Structures are given as C-alpha cells and as structure tokens.
mmCIF file of C-alpha atoms in Angstrom:
data_model
loop_
_atom_site.group_PDB
_atom_site.id
_atom_site.type_symbol
_atom_site.label_atom_id
_atom_site.label_comp_id
_atom_site.label_asym_id
_atom_site.label_seq_id
_atom_site.Cartn_x
_atom_site.Cartn_y
_atom_site.Cartn_z
ATOM 1 C CA UNK A 285 -109.679 157.818 33.451
ATOM 2 C CA UNK A 286 -108.069 158.833 36.765
ATOM 3 C CA UNK A 287 -105.556 155.986 36.621
ATOM 4 C CA UNK A 288 -104.770 156.770 32.989
ATOM 5 C CA UNK A 289 -104.051 160.424 33.758
ATOM 6 C CA UNK A 290 -102.264 160.025 37.093
ATOM 7 C CA UNK A 291 -100.120 157.011 36.212
ATOM 8 C CA UNK A 292 -100.156 156.456 32.462
ATOM 9 C CA UNK A 293 -99.506 160.070 31.419
ATOM 10 C CA UNK A 294 -96.393 160.630 33.592
ATOM 11 C CA UNK A 295 -94.928 157.266 32.544
ATOM 12 C CA UNK A 296 -95.541 158.058 28.871
ATOM 13 C CA UNK A 297 -93.944 161.505 29.183
ATOM 14 C CA UNK A 298 -90.931 160.118 31.079
ATOM 15 C CA UNK A 299 -90.401 157.535 28.304
ATOM 16 C CA UNK A 300 -90.318 160.413 25.825
ATOM 17 C CA UNK A 301 -87.537 162.029 27.832
ATOM 18 C CA UNK A 302 -89.665 164.822 29.307
ATOM 19 C CA UNK A 303 -88.229 166.180 32.583
ATOM 20 C CA UNK A 304 -89.822 164.724 35.723
ATOM 21 C CA UNK A 305 -91.215 168.030 36.966
ATOM 22 C CA UNK A 306 -92.936 168.727 33.626
ATOM 23 C CA UNK A 307 -94.515 165.257 33.618
ATOM 24 C CA UNK A 308 -95.848 165.703 37.159
ATOM 25 C CA UNK A 309 -97.267 169.177 36.568
ATOM 26 C CA UNK A 310 -98.877 168.018 33.315
ATOM 27 C CA UNK A 311 -100.515 165.062 35.075
ATOM 28 C CA UNK A 312 -101.829 167.265 37.886
ATOM 29 C CA UNK A 313 -103.169 169.928 35.498
ATOM 30 C CA UNK A 314 -104.792 167.547 33.024
ATOM 31 C CA UNK A 315 -106.138 165.451 35.904
ATOM 32 C CA UNK A 316 -107.993 168.446 37.342
ATOM 33 C CA UNK A 317 -109.580 169.158 33.967
ATOM 34 C CA UNK A 318 -110.543 165.575 33.057
ATOM 35 C CA UNK A 319 -111.823 164.698 36.542
ATOM 36 C CA UNK A 320 -113.880 167.888 36.760
ATOM 37 C CA UNK A 321 -112.384 168.937 40.083
ATOM 38 C CA UNK A 322 -112.472 172.659 39.421
ATOM 39 C CA UNK A 323 -110.046 175.468 38.709
ATOM 40 C CA UNK A 324 -106.262 175.321 38.327
ATOM 41 C CA UNK A 325 -105.728 177.342 41.508
ATOM 42 C CA UNK A 326 -104.829 174.294 43.657
ATOM 43 C CA UNK A 327 -101.906 173.528 41.327
ATOM 44 C CA UNK A 328 -100.452 177.004 41.802
ATOM 45 C CA UNK A 329 -100.935 176.823 45.563
ATOM 46 C CA UNK A 330 -99.305 173.380 45.751
ATOM 47 C CA UNK A 331 -96.381 174.399 43.538
ATOM 48 C CA UNK A 332 -95.333 177.290 45.740
ATOM 49 C CA UNK A 333 -96.774 176.069 49.032
ATOM 50 C CA UNK A 334 -94.702 172.878 48.837
ATOM 51 C CA UNK A 335 -91.521 174.961 49.083
ATOM 52 C CA UNK A 336 -92.778 177.166 51.928
ATOM 53 C CA UNK A 337 -91.342 174.900 54.608
ATOM 54 C CA UNK A 338 -88.515 175.840 56.966
ATOM 55 C CA UNK A 339 -87.059 172.297 57.399
ATOM 56 C CA UNK A 340 -86.756 172.045 53.590
ATOM 57 C CA UNK A 341 -84.060 174.729 53.779
ATOM 58 C CA UNK A 342 -81.713 172.039 55.111
ATOM 59 C CA UNK A 343 -81.646 170.336 51.693
ATOM 60 C CA UNK A 344 -79.811 173.075 49.703
ATOM 61 C CA UNK A 345 -77.556 173.819 52.668
ATOM 62 C CA UNK A 346 -76.406 170.205 53.045
ATOM 63 C CA UNK A 347 -75.875 169.926 49.284
ATOM 64 C CA UNK A 348 -73.660 173.011 49.300
ATOM 65 C CA UNK A 349 -71.764 171.788 52.373
ATOM 66 C CA UNK A 350 -71.148 168.438 50.675
ATOM 67 C CA UNK A 351 -69.806 170.099 47.543
ATOM 68 C CA UNK A 352 -67.399 172.229 49.578
ATOM 69 C CA UNK A 353 -66.213 169.175 51.501
ATOM 70 C CA UNK A 354 -65.686 167.224 48.305
ATOM 71 C CA UNK A 355 -63.651 169.946 46.608
ATOM 72 C CA UNK A 356 -61.914 171.445 49.631
ATOM 73 C CA UNK A 357 -59.712 168.532 50.651
ATOM 74 C CA UNK A 358 -61.987 167.153 53.371
ATOM 75 C CA UNK A 359 -63.097 164.083 51.406
ATOM 76 C CA UNK A 360 -59.505 163.268 50.392
ATOM 77 C CA UNK A 361 -58.328 163.320 53.989
ATOM 78 C CA UNK A 362 -61.175 161.047 55.030
ATOM 79 C CA UNK A 363 -60.112 158.523 52.380
ATOM 80 C CA UNK A 364 -56.469 158.659 53.473
ATOM 81 C CA UNK A 365 -57.466 158.210 57.119
ATOM 82 C CA UNK A 366 -59.701 155.208 56.359
ATOM 83 C CA UNK A 367 -57.010 153.590 54.216
ATOM 84 C CA UNK A 368 -54.368 153.979 56.935
ATOM 85 C CA UNK A 369 -56.561 152.013 59.355
ATOM 86 C CA UNK A 370 -57.483 149.067 57.090
ATOM 87 C CA UNK A 371 -54.101 148.856 55.327
ATOM 88 C CA UNK A 372 -52.547 145.408 54.994
ATOM 89 C CA UNK A 373 -55.892 143.601 54.685
ATOM 90 C CA UNK A 374 -56.655 142.004 51.328
ATOM 91 C CA UNK A 375 -59.323 144.250 49.873
ATOM 92 C CA UNK A 376 -58.379 147.164 52.115
ATOM 93 C CA UNK A 377 -58.794 149.748 49.352
ATOM 94 C CA UNK A 378 -62.393 148.663 48.750
ATOM 95 C CA UNK A 379 -63.032 148.671 52.512
ATOM 96 C CA UNK A 380 -61.641 152.200 52.687
ATOM 97 C CA UNK A 381 -64.137 153.195 49.984
ATOM 98 C CA UNK A 382 -67.017 151.949 52.154
ATOM 99 C CA UNK A 383 -65.649 153.658 55.279
ATOM 100 C CA UNK A 384 -65.067 156.922 53.405
ATOM 101 C CA UNK A 385 -68.602 156.832 52.028
ATOM 102 C CA UNK A 386 -69.993 156.329 55.539
ATOM 103 C CA UNK A 387 -67.968 159.280 56.835
ATOM 104 C CA UNK A 388 -68.721 161.558 53.898
ATOM 105 C CA UNK A 389 -72.399 160.640 54.062
ATOM 106 C CA UNK A 390 -72.461 161.610 57.729
ATOM 107 C CA UNK A 391 -71.545 165.151 56.677
ATOM 108 C CA UNK A 392 -73.276 165.744 53.342
ATOM 109 C CA UNK A 393 -76.357 163.520 53.029
ATOM 110 C CA UNK A 394 -76.070 163.539 49.230
ATOM 111 C CA UNK A 395 -75.788 160.246 47.344
ATOM 112 C CA UNK A 396 -74.635 161.620 43.991
ATOM 113 C CA UNK A 397 -72.322 164.030 45.829
ATOM 114 C CA UNK A 398 -70.717 161.056 47.556
ATOM 115 C CA UNK A 399 -70.267 159.250 44.221
ATOM 116 C CA UNK A 400 -68.532 162.315 42.791
ATOM 117 C CA UNK A 401 -66.384 163.231 45.809
ATOM 118 C CA UNK A 402 -65.260 159.761 46.890
ATOM 119 C CA UNK A 403 -65.368 158.241 43.406
ATOM 120 C CA UNK A 404 -62.940 160.767 41.926
ATOM 121 C CA UNK A 405 -60.415 159.723 44.565
ATOM 122 C CA UNK A 406 -61.030 155.985 44.755
ATOM 123 C CA UNK A 407 -62.010 154.683 41.302
ATOM 124 C CA UNK A 408 -58.636 155.455 39.632
ATOM 125 C CA UNK A 409 -56.815 153.982 42.640
ATOM 126 C CA UNK A 410 -58.999 150.855 42.704
ATOM 127 C CA UNK A 411 -58.375 150.154 39.028
ATOM 128 C CA UNK A 412 -54.631 150.662 39.549
ATOM 129 C CA UNK A 413 -54.584 148.191 42.448
ATOM 130 C CA UNK A 414 -56.134 145.190 40.702
ATOM 131 C CA UNK A 415 -59.880 145.867 40.524
ATOM 132 C CA UNK A 416 -61.662 146.059 37.187
ATOM 133 C CA UNK A 417 -63.125 149.423 36.221
ATOM 134 C CA UNK A 418 -66.738 148.090 36.176
ATOM 135 C CA UNK A 419 -66.297 146.626 39.676
ATOM 136 C CA UNK A 420 -64.794 149.873 40.992
ATOM 137 C CA UNK A 421 -67.624 151.868 39.411
ATOM 138 C CA UNK A 422 -70.270 149.512 40.803
ATOM 139 C CA UNK A 423 -68.703 149.743 44.247
ATOM 140 C CA UNK A 424 -68.799 153.533 44.340
ATOM 141 C CA UNK A 425 -72.320 153.639 42.831
ATOM 142 C CA UNK A 426 -73.610 151.361 45.592
ATOM 143 C CA UNK A 427 -71.594 153.017 48.365
ATOM 144 C CA UNK A 428 -72.967 156.373 47.327
ATOM 145 C CA UNK A 429 -76.370 155.104 48.412
ATOM 146 C CA UNK A 430 -75.082 154.880 51.989
ATOM 147 C CA UNK A 431 -75.100 158.691 52.089
ATOM 148 C CA UNK A 432 -78.866 158.527 51.569
ATOM 149 C CA UNK A 433 -79.259 156.359 54.668
ATOM 150 C CA UNK A 434 -76.621 157.498 57.158
ATOM 151 C CA UNK A 435 -77.660 160.762 58.864
ATOM 152 C CA UNK A 436 -77.871 163.605 58.089
ATOM 153 C CA UNK A 437 -79.892 162.377 55.109
ATOM 154 C CA UNK A 438 -81.573 164.702 52.636
ATOM 155 C CA UNK A 439 -84.090 161.949 51.865
ATOM 156 C CA UNK A 440 -85.005 161.655 55.555
ATOM 157 C CA UNK A 441 -85.486 165.408 55.814
ATOM 158 C CA UNK A 442 -87.965 165.370 52.932
ATOM 159 C CA UNK A 443 -89.745 162.305 54.334
ATOM 160 C CA UNK A 444 -90.001 163.988 57.727
ATOM 161 C CA UNK A 445 -91.636 167.003 56.079
ATOM 162 C CA UNK A 446 -94.035 164.916 53.969
ATOM 163 C CA UNK A 447 -95.019 162.535 56.784
ATOM 164 C CA UNK A 448 -94.869 165.157 59.564
ATOM 165 C CA UNK A 449 -92.370 163.086 61.536
ATOM 166 C CA UNK A 450 -89.419 164.166 63.672
ATOM 167 C CA UNK A 451 -86.293 164.581 61.535
ATOM 168 C CA UNK A 452 -83.908 164.100 64.532
ATOM 169 C CA UNK A 453 -85.655 160.798 65.318
ATOM 170 C CA UNK A 454 -85.316 159.707 61.696
ATOM 171 C CA UNK A 455 -81.620 160.601 61.788
ATOM 172 C CA UNK A 456 -81.117 158.589 64.980
ATOM 173 C CA UNK A 457 -83.031 155.611 63.592
ATOM 174 C CA UNK A 458 -80.882 155.636 60.441
ATOM 175 C CA UNK A 459 -77.522 155.238 62.176
ATOM 176 C CA UNK A 460 -77.622 151.457 62.766
ATOM 177 C CA UNK A 461 -79.107 150.610 59.314
ATOM 178 C CA UNK A 462 -76.389 152.715 57.661
ATOM 179 C CA UNK A 463 -73.662 150.937 59.613
ATOM 180 C CA UNK A 464 -75.285 147.532 59.030
ATOM 181 C CA UNK A 465 -75.202 148.038 55.271
ATOM 182 C CA UNK A 466 -71.548 149.088 55.466
ATOM 183 C CA UNK A 467 -70.687 145.912 57.405
ATOM 184 C CA UNK A 468 -72.537 143.609 54.979
ATOM 185 C CA UNK A 469 -70.914 145.254 51.950
ATOM 186 C CA UNK A 470 -67.492 144.953 53.646
ATOM 187 C CA UNK A 471 -68.020 141.220 54.229
ATOM 188 C CA UNK A 472 -68.779 140.762 50.542
ATOM 189 C CA UNK A 473 -65.682 142.787 49.581
ATOM 190 C CA UNK A 474 -63.429 140.665 51.800
ATOM 191 C CA UNK A 475 -64.771 137.497 50.180
ATOM 192 C CA UNK A 476 -64.389 138.979 46.688
ATOM 193 C CA UNK A 477 -60.824 140.115 47.357
ATOM 194 C CA UNK A 478 -59.905 136.638 48.656
ATOM 195 C CA UNK A 479 -61.407 134.872 45.638
ATOM 196 C CA UNK A 480 -59.892 137.272 43.097
ATOM 197 C CA UNK A 481 -56.568 137.477 45.016
ATOM 198 C CA UNK A 482 -56.502 141.265 45.001
ATOM 199 C CA UNK A 483 -52.948 142.464 45.819
ATOM 200 C CA UNK A 484 -52.249 143.530 49.386
ATOM 201 C CA UNK A 485 -51.701 147.203 50.186
ATOM 202 C CA UNK A 486 -49.140 148.546 52.637
ATOM 203 C CA UNK A 487 -49.470 147.133 56.138
ATOM 204 C CA UNK A 488 -51.096 149.151 58.876
ATOM 205 C CA UNK A 489 -48.592 151.261 60.791
ATOM 206 C CA UNK A 490 -49.374 153.282 63.900
ATOM 207 C CA UNK A 491 -47.164 156.057 62.608
ATOM 208 C CA UNK A 492 -49.316 156.356 59.474
ATOM 209 C CA UNK A 493 -52.539 156.200 61.503
ATOM 210 C CA UNK A 494 -51.422 158.968 63.839
ATOM 211 C CA UNK A 495 -50.250 161.106 60.935
ATOM 212 C CA UNK A 496 -53.469 160.658 58.915
ATOM 213 C CA UNK A 497 -55.614 161.211 62.024
ATOM 214 C CA UNK A 498 -53.821 164.450 62.757
ATOM 215 C CA UNK A 499 -54.214 165.549 59.147
ATOM 216 C CA UNK A 500 -57.896 164.539 58.984
ATOM 217 C CA UNK A 501 -58.785 165.760 62.460
ATOM 218 C CA UNK A 502 -60.857 168.717 61.285
ATOM 219 C CA UNK A 503 -62.644 166.533 58.722
ATOM 220 C CA UNK A 504 -63.444 163.859 61.318
ATOM 221 C CA UNK A 505 -64.764 166.490 63.709
ATOM 222 C CA UNK A 506 -67.469 167.598 61.249
ATOM 223 C CA UNK A 507 -69.960 164.769 62.053
ATOM 224 C CA UNK A 508 -69.428 165.487 65.756
ATOM 225 C CA UNK A 509 -70.373 169.129 65.218
ATOM 226 C CA UNK A 510 -73.388 168.356 63.012
ATOM 227 C CA UNK A 511 -74.933 165.372 64.800
ATOM 228 C CA UNK A 512 -73.706 166.300 68.269
ATOM 229 C CA UNK A 513 -75.312 169.707 67.944
ATOM 230 C CA UNK A 514 -78.638 168.188 66.885
ATOM 231 C CA UNK A 515 -78.864 165.597 69.660
ATOM 232 C CA UNK A 516 -77.335 167.920 72.214
ATOM 233 C CA UNK A 517 -80.272 170.244 71.647
ATOM 234 C CA UNK A 518 -78.014 173.078 70.479
ATOM 235 C CA UNK A 519 -79.622 173.488 67.068
ATOM 236 C CA UNK A 520 -82.246 171.970 64.760
ATOM 237 C CA UNK A 521 -81.390 169.869 61.662
ATOM 238 C CA UNK A 522 -81.985 172.937 59.477
ATOM 239 C CA UNK A 523 -79.671 175.047 61.593
ATOM 240 C CA UNK A 524 -77.177 172.156 61.586
ATOM 241 C CA UNK A 525 -77.116 172.345 57.786
ATOM 242 C CA UNK A 526 -76.153 176.023 58.000
ATOM 243 C CA UNK A 527 -73.456 175.213 60.580
ATOM 244 C CA UNK A 528 -72.153 172.486 58.241
ATOM 245 C CA UNK A 529 -71.767 175.050 55.446
ATOM 246 C CA UNK A 530 -69.859 177.484 57.667
ATOM 247 C CA UNK A 531 -67.679 174.700 59.075
ATOM 248 C CA UNK A 532 -66.864 173.328 55.613
ATOM 249 C CA UNK A 533 -65.932 176.783 54.274
ATOM 250 C CA UNK A 534 -63.699 177.594 57.262
ATOM 251 C CA UNK A 535 -61.880 174.261 57.097
ATOM 252 C CA UNK A 536 -61.495 174.158 53.297
ATOM 253 C CA UNK A 537 -60.532 177.818 52.904
ATOM 254 C CA UNK A 538 -58.532 178.719 56.007
ATOM 255 C CA UNK A 539 -57.319 175.489 57.652
ATOM 256 C CA UNK A 540 -56.578 173.182 54.710
ATOM 257 C CA UNK A 541 -56.183 176.152 52.345
ATOM 258 C CA UNK A 542 -57.296 174.073 49.341
ATOM 259 C CA UNK A 543 -60.075 176.324 48.081
ATOM 260 C CA UNK A 544 -59.757 179.876 46.828
ATOM 261 C CA UNK A 545 -62.600 182.387 46.924
ATOM 262 C CA UNK A 546 -63.030 181.923 43.167
ATOM 263 C CA UNK A 547 -63.331 178.159 43.581
ATOM 264 C CA UNK A 548 -65.778 178.647 46.446
ATOM 265 C CA UNK A 549 -67.945 180.865 44.243
ATOM 266 C CA UNK A 550 -67.881 178.278 41.446
ATOM 267 C CA UNK A 551 -68.816 175.593 43.958
ATOM 268 C CA UNK A 552 -71.784 177.725 45.040
ATOM 269 C CA UNK A 553 -72.878 178.166 41.412
ATOM 270 C CA UNK A 554 -72.607 174.429 40.681
ATOM 271 C CA UNK A 555 -74.480 173.615 43.887
ATOM 272 C CA UNK A 556 -77.250 176.035 42.942
ATOM 273 C CA UNK A 557 -77.776 174.144 39.682
ATOM 274 C CA UNK A 558 -78.178 170.843 41.536
ATOM 275 C CA UNK A 559 -80.386 172.444 44.195
ATOM 276 C CA UNK A 560 -82.687 174.010 41.587
ATOM 277 C CA UNK A 561 -83.173 170.623 39.931
ATOM 278 C CA UNK A 562 -84.177 169.039 43.237
ATOM 279 C CA UNK A 563 -86.457 171.824 44.452
ATOM 280 C CA UNK A 564 -88.397 172.124 41.201
ATOM 281 C CA UNK A 565 -89.088 168.381 41.453
ATOM 282 C CA UNK A 566 -90.206 168.864 45.065
ATOM 283 C CA UNK A 567 -92.525 171.665 43.951
ATOM 284 C CA UNK A 568 -94.023 169.691 41.067
ATOM 285 C CA UNK A 569 -94.427 166.570 43.195
ATOM 286 C CA UNK A 570 -96.351 168.662 45.704
ATOM 287 C CA UNK A 571 -98.938 169.495 43.068
ATOM 288 C CA UNK A 572 -99.117 165.924 41.851
ATOM 289 C CA UNK A 573 -99.400 164.414 45.338
ATOM 290 C CA UNK A 574 -102.259 166.829 46.135
ATOM 291 C CA UNK A 575 -104.217 165.240 43.304
ATOM 292 C CA UNK A 576 -103.133 161.710 44.238
ATOM 293 C CA UNK A 577 -104.815 162.114 47.633
ATOM 294 C CA UNK A 578 -108.118 161.849 45.791
ATOM 295 C CA UNK A 579 -107.301 158.344 44.607
ATOM 296 C CA UNK A 580 -107.785 155.786 47.393
ATOM 297 C CA UNK A 581 -107.547 152.425 45.689
ATOM 298 C CA UNK A 582 -104.694 150.969 47.737
ATOM 299 C CA UNK A 583 -106.606 151.362 51.007
ATOM 300 C CA UNK A 584 -109.165 148.783 49.836
ATOM 301 C CA UNK A 585 -106.582 145.976 50.196
ATOM 302 C CA UNK A 586 -106.676 144.062 53.491
ATOM 303 C CA UNK A 587 -103.295 142.378 53.894
ATOM 304 C CA UNK A 588 -101.219 140.973 56.725
ATOM 305 C CA UNK A 589 -98.551 143.414 57.890
ATOM 306 C CA UNK A 590 -95.617 141.356 56.611
ATOM 307 C CA UNK A 591 -97.214 141.006 53.171
ATOM 308 C CA UNK A 592 -98.141 144.686 53.057
ATOM 309 C CA UNK A 593 -94.529 145.656 53.801
ATOM 310 C CA UNK A 594 -93.275 143.214 51.153
ATOM 311 C CA UNK A 595 -95.558 144.711 48.504
ATOM 312 C CA UNK A 596 -94.622 148.252 49.540
ATOM 313 C CA UNK A 597 -90.916 147.344 49.315
ATOM 314 C CA UNK A 598 -91.371 146.016 45.784
ATOM 315 C CA UNK A 599 -93.291 149.138 44.744
ATOM 316 C CA UNK A 600 -90.726 151.470 46.306
ATOM 317 C CA UNK A 601 -87.806 149.642 44.678
ATOM 318 C CA UNK A 602 -89.446 150.019 41.285
ATOM 319 C CA UNK A 603 -90.359 153.662 41.864
ATOM 320 C CA UNK A 604 -86.853 154.387 43.173
ATOM 321 C CA UNK A 605 -85.344 153.320 39.866
ATOM 322 C CA UNK A 606 -87.362 155.788 37.783
ATOM 323 C CA UNK A 607 -87.966 158.729 40.141
ATOM 324 C CA UNK A 608 -85.547 160.759 42.211
ATOM 325 C CA UNK A 609 -86.108 160.346 45.985
ATOM 326 C CA UNK A 610 -87.720 163.778 46.559
ATOM 327 C CA UNK A 611 -90.383 163.139 43.939
ATOM 328 C CA UNK A 612 -90.979 159.551 45.077
ATOM 329 C CA UNK A 613 -91.401 160.605 48.705
ATOM 330 C CA UNK A 614 -93.771 163.484 48.045
ATOM 331 C CA UNK A 615 -95.917 161.457 45.649
ATOM 332 C CA UNK A 616 -96.194 158.210 47.612
ATOM 333 C CA UNK A 617 -96.116 159.323 51.247
ATOM 334 C CA UNK A 618 -99.733 160.638 51.281
ATOM 335 C CA UNK A 619 -100.887 157.299 49.856
ATOM 336 C CA UNK A 620 -98.826 154.949 51.991
ATOM 337 C CA UNK A 621 -98.871 156.564 55.426
ATOM 338 C CA UNK A 622 -102.587 155.816 56.103
ATOM 339 C CA UNK A 623 -101.935 152.149 55.278
ATOM 340 C CA UNK A 624 -98.904 152.070 57.561
ATOM 341 C CA UNK A 625 -100.787 153.658 60.444
ATOM 342 C CA UNK A 626 -103.695 151.253 59.978
ATOM 343 C CA UNK A 627 -101.298 148.265 59.957
ATOM 344 C CA UNK A 628 -99.715 149.445 63.216
ATOM 345 C CA UNK A 629 -96.215 149.926 61.766
ATOM 346 C CA UNK A 630 -94.101 152.529 63.566
ATOM 347 C CA UNK A 631 -93.898 155.595 61.326
ATOM 348 C CA UNK A 632 -90.228 156.290 62.097
ATOM 349 C CA UNK A 633 -89.414 152.670 61.259
ATOM 350 C CA UNK A 634 -91.322 153.011 57.993
ATOM 351 C CA UNK A 635 -89.390 156.188 57.198
ATOM 352 C CA UNK A 636 -86.150 154.201 57.324
ATOM 353 C CA UNK A 637 -87.658 151.422 55.188
ATOM 354 C CA UNK A 638 -88.747 154.072 52.686
ATOM 355 C CA UNK A 639 -85.281 155.652 52.683
ATOM 356 C CA UNK A 640 -83.412 152.349 52.220
ATOM 357 C CA UNK A 641 -85.667 151.360 49.326
ATOM 358 C CA UNK A 642 -85.041 154.633 47.508
ATOM 359 C CA UNK A 643 -81.312 154.357 48.212
ATOM 360 C CA UNK A 644 -81.224 150.931 46.556
ATOM 361 C CA UNK A 645 -83.280 152.236 43.653
ATOM 362 C CA UNK A 646 -80.531 154.753 42.923
ATOM 363 C CA UNK A 647 -78.255 151.980 41.614
ATOM 364 C CA UNK A 648 -80.743 149.433 40.230
ATOM 365 C CA UNK A 649 -80.488 149.061 36.412
ATOM 366 C CA UNK A 650 -81.432 150.442 34.021
ATOM 367 C CA UNK A 651 -82.347 153.906 35.365
ATOM 368 C CA UNK A 652 -80.458 154.145 38.667
ATOM 369 C CA UNK A 653 -79.184 157.722 39.037
ATOM 370 C CA UNK A 654 -75.899 156.680 40.663
ATOM 371 C CA UNK A 655 -75.149 154.398 37.706
ATOM 372 C CA UNK A 656 -75.587 157.284 35.266
ATOM 373 C CA UNK A 657 -73.431 159.517 37.464
ATOM 374 C CA UNK A 658 -70.695 156.861 37.568
ATOM 375 C CA UNK A 659 -70.896 156.397 33.808
ATOM 376 C CA UNK A 660 -70.659 160.140 33.212
ATOM 377 C CA UNK A 661 -67.770 160.677 35.643
ATOM 378 C CA UNK A 662 -65.560 157.723 34.730
ATOM 379 C CA UNK A 663 -66.670 156.645 31.252
ATOM 380 C CA UNK A 664 -67.457 153.052 32.331
ATOM 381 C CA UNK A 665 -69.944 151.407 29.907
ATOM 382 C CA UNK A 666 -73.407 151.093 31.425
ATOM 383 C CA UNK A 667 -73.744 147.471 30.282
ATOM 384 C CA UNK A 668 -70.718 146.446 32.343
ATOM 385 C CA UNK A 669 -71.937 148.447 35.323
ATOM 386 C CA UNK A 670 -75.299 146.671 35.121
ATOM 387 C CA UNK A 671 -73.542 143.309 35.363
ATOM 388 C CA UNK A 672 -71.138 144.103 38.180
ATOM 389 C CA UNK A 673 -73.711 145.929 40.323
ATOM 390 C CA UNK A 674 -75.839 142.788 40.820
ATOM 391 C CA UNK A 675 -73.933 141.395 43.858
ATOM 392 C CA UNK A 676 -74.187 144.777 45.593
ATOM 393 C CA UNK A 677 -77.933 144.843 44.948
ATOM 394 C CA UNK A 678 -78.194 141.397 46.556
ATOM 395 C CA UNK A 679 -76.297 142.591 49.652
ATOM 396 C CA UNK A 680 -78.514 145.660 50.007
ATOM 397 C CA UNK A 681 -81.671 143.547 49.620
ATOM 398 C CA UNK A 682 -80.519 141.307 52.477
ATOM 399 C CA UNK A 683 -80.020 144.425 54.583
ATOM 400 C CA UNK A 684 -83.457 145.737 53.521
ATOM 401 C CA UNK A 685 -85.126 142.492 54.624
ATOM 402 C CA UNK A 686 -83.427 142.679 58.029
ATOM 403 C CA UNK A 687 -84.353 146.344 58.475
ATOM 404 C CA UNK A 688 -87.957 145.738 57.413
ATOM 405 C CA UNK A 689 -88.712 142.722 59.587
ATOM 406 C CA UNK A 690 -86.473 143.450 62.588
ATOM 407 C CA UNK A 691 -87.769 146.833 63.796
ATOM 408 C CA UNK A 692 -85.296 146.902 66.696
ATOM 409 C CA UNK A 693 -82.533 147.719 64.208
ATOM 410 C CA UNK A 694 -84.073 151.154 63.712
ATOM 411 C CA UNK A 695 -86.042 151.698 66.925
ATOM 412 C CA UNK A 696 -83.542 150.541 69.580
ATOM 413 C CA UNK A 697 -81.442 153.765 69.370
ATOM 414 C CA UNK A 698 -84.626 155.786 69.967
ATOM 415 C CA UNK A 699 -85.235 153.919 73.217
ATOM 416 C CA UNK A 700 -81.682 154.635 74.357
ATOM 417 C CA UNK A 701 -81.990 158.345 73.463
ATOM 418 C CA UNK A 702 -85.176 158.667 75.502
#
C-alpha cells in the first residue's frame, strides 16, 4: 500500500497532466491517511518549513539576475566575445554557443534561462550559417544543462540545503566537471563540423578580440565578482546572489543602457512567475520527502560501491526526465544520502554526480524540460529534436561516467582550496 501511494499515485497524476506540486501533496496527504500515521499537521509544517531556509533565498535572486543579464545586453556581449576568439575555426559558431553557455551559467545558474538567453541569440545565427534547425535546437538544449553544473548552480544550492552540505564546496567541486563537459561537447562539434563541412566564419583578428573584450568587459567581470566574493570570504552564496542582482541591474540599466525601468519591472514580474513555480515545487517536495523517510526499502540492498553508483545514476537519469531538479533533489536526497554515507562515497562528490544526472535529464526525451523550452521558443518539432539530441546525450553520459568513477575530477579543487 505504501509503494502504491508514494510512487504509483504521483506517477498516475503526472500522466493525467496534474501539476507536480499537486501530485506530491496528494501523495503525502493520502499516504498519511492510508498508512495510519496520524494527523495532517506534518504536511502543513513541511510545506511551510521547507521554505524557511536562508540559503534557499539564493534561488529566486539568481533567477532574477539571470533574467536581467539575458535581457539587458550582457548575454549578447558574451556571445560576441566568445565568437571573436574562436572565429575562423570550422564550427566556431557552435563552439561559441558552448563558451557562451559556460559564461552565462557562471552568472545565472539557471538551465532554462540559459536556453532562452543564449538560444535567442544563437539559434537563428546557427541556422543561417549552415546548421539545421533541429541540430541548433539540440545544441542549445544540451548546452543549457551546463548552467546547472557550472557554479553558481541553483541545483547545487538546493542539494546543499537538502543534504546539509557546504554550498561553496559544491560550487568549487562543480567547476572542473562543468569545463570537462564543455570540452567534450566542443570535440564532438569540431568533428561534426568537419564531417558536414560547415562553412567557415570570419577569421580571428586581434582587433576584433580587443574590441569585443572591451565591450564585454563588464559582463566578463560578473563571474569574478560572484565567485571571487564567495571564495574570498567576502560574502556567502546567498549574499552573492543579491550582489549578482545589483550588479546585473547597474550594468544593464546604467552602463549598457539596454534596459528601461519599465523593462526591468516586467523582467521582475516574469521572474516572479518562474520563481513561484520552483518554490511551490520545493514546498510540496518537502512534504512528500518527509513521508518518504518512513520507507526504507533501498537500504536493504548490499551492493559494491561501483554498482550502487551505477544503479543510482540510472535512477537519477530517469527521475530527471520527469521531475524538475528541485523536486527530484528534495524527494530523493533523504533516501540516497544514508546509502552514500554507508558506501563511503564523499558527499560533495555525490552532490556533483546528482547534479550532472539531473542536468542530463533536462534534455533526455521525451519529457526533458530544455527540449520543451526549445520547442516553445523556436518552433522546432519535438520529434526532430529527439533525434538530433542523441549524440549530445552520449557525450554527456561519457562525462558522467568519468565524473562518477574518477572522484579527483570533483575533489581535487577542494584540496587546492584548503
């Protein structure tokens, strides 16, 4: 009965198109009644108590900062700067998309925000320069996932809260995996461009590099302010999110002068809609995960560490395709962390594994959120996106295997920082 309520009911409701938060609250409420646990008071406490967390404040702040950067000219200047550096290489436009996603992700932490901000600039240009629309859409859908991995990452913030781990350490551990994925994707793009004979772009010129660097200087300085302030001990990740908002507003409104007060207000309203959707899922998942702690079936398995991590990866990839990262983290973390601790896996390392899995899940067919965002933004048929996204999934899975079974990729920067 417990399995039917906790697993079967949410899946059934999601298949009917019921919002995630409603499905989770329904499962928690009905589970309490059918399992004879007691009153409904724990659901109310979990719903509101899950949001009473200071580090969680970083999530809406980073989302708002990312929206301002995307609409205020910062993202466009990052793209132009990246393109000026890789110009003249076959496939340079696709490489610039990867580089821009890395840079934008290092300021916003929002995957869908990266798809929207970078995609609006790059997808039309990619299709004009010889790439098919499905390939361009698949590229931006997969690159958007980099923003989930490269710090500051909203997913890492939520994992840090759920697992009671240091968010700055998670950020530091995510730098090399984020760069590794960018390198592997770039290698694939160079091979693809050579096979498909994608036309060359303008050659790299120092004059163009200097000009674009000067123009994008304030945009490039944003990651230095955000991450430098965190690791310099000047402010916490939550405070860094607030600084990012102020920095983005000042640059977009007064330095680049590409955002009026009216546009800034509209950006705040649109951000609030996205933020409300995320936080209500976080709240509902808190109630659901409270009930899930009573179910301890996974702990009965006695597996070798490598096999345990393989099974967890498969589970997380599946969950990542049907649940948004906040819900997946808050539901599964209470179940998985005891197993990880018992197996002797470093908890920071596992946080990065968790994050990479959910990032990949965001563009795995048929439910990947980035795929739906790409379809909605650019009108590319989902069937064609499903086909062209497969090579990118393969590249990310190679990276996931390396990150999972070579802990030094994530933990080495922590040793240096100490």
